[in-house]
C-alpha cells in the first residue's frame, strides 16, 4: 500500500514535466484530486482494511493529498505567471491609430491639368485632344507661322519627316477642332509637346501645355481678359495681381503675354521672378483672321480668342518647385508631397 503512495507521487512528478499549458495542469488536478481521481480511489480502500490500520493509512492519504494539492497548485501558479506577459504582449489595442496602406497618387502635373480642366469646365469649356505626332500644316502653316520662321527649324522642332513632326505646341488642336466644328467653340486642349531643348532646371525636351480657344459672334478682348482673370484668380488665389503686356504671336492679333505677381515672394522680388515681382504664365490674343481663313471660317462673322500655358511652369510657381527635372524622375519622396 505504502508503495502505491510513493508511486503516485513519482507519477505525478513525471506527468508534470510533460505539461506546458494551464489546461493540461487543470486536467492533471482532476486526474489526481477530482471526485473520480486517484486520491479518492485510495480513500475508498480504507473500509477494506483491518480496523487498526485504517487511521494510519487515512493520515498518510491526507498527507499525500496535501502534498499533491500543493504541487499541482504551485505548478498552476507558475504556469499562469509565465502566461501573463505573453497575453499582455498579444493584446490588440484597438485605440491605436491604424497603419495607412500607401496608395498611389495622381502625378502633380496630372493634378494641375485636372485643376485647370475643372476651372474651365465651370466656364463652359470642353476638353479636346490632338495627336502628338503631327503634320507641319497643323503645327505651323494653318497657324499663320511663316515658312522662314525660326521656330520651324530643327533647332526648335523635332522632325520625323519633312512634313511630319512632334508637335511643339498644343495650338495645333485649335486647327483640328475648327476644321471639324462650326462656332460656337469653347475648348481647352491639354497635352504633351516636344522641343529639342537641352535639359536643365527650366527646360525639358518634352513638357505639357494647355491650349484654349473660344470662337463665336461678337467675342472681344474684354472676354479674353475676363476669362483669363477668372482662371488665374481661381487657380492661384484671389489676392494674386494680374497684368496684360502687349506681345506678338503669329496666330493672334492683337497678342498679349499675361504676368502674375510672383506667388513665391508675393511680388517683393526673388530669383524666380528675376527680382521683378512678376512672372509670365500665359500667351494669348485674338485669333488672327489668317487662322480663320485656313479653316474656312467667315472672318466677317466670327471673332475669337486663344491662349496657351505651360503646365510645368504653372505647377512650379504654385508649389515653389525650382527644378523641372523633378517632374520626370519619379522620385517617390518628391511625388508623395502633392
Ligand atoms: N503656342 C504658344 C507657345 O507654345 C502659346 C500660345 C500663345 C498659345 C498665344 C496661344 C496664344 O493660343 O494665343 O508658346
PDB file of C-alpha atoms in Angstrom, residues 7 57 78 96 165 289 304 319:
ATOM      1  CA  UNK A   7       4.378   5.519  -6.913  1.00  0.00           C
ATOM      2  CA  UNK A  57      -3.482   4.801   6.330  1.00  0.00           C
ATOM      3  CA  UNK A  78       3.941  29.065 -12.113  1.00  0.00           C
ATOM      4  CA  UNK A  96      -4.101  52.743 -31.630  1.00  0.00           C
ATOM      5  CA  UNK A 165       6.960  66.330 -86.647  1.00  0.00           C
ATOM      6  CA  UNK A 289      -8.072  86.300 -89.369  1.00  0.00           C
ATOM      7  CA  UNK A 304     -12.390  84.578 -81.003  1.00  0.00           C
ATOM      8  CA  UNK A 319       4.209  74.954 -55.300  1.00  0.00           C
TER       9      UNK A 319
END
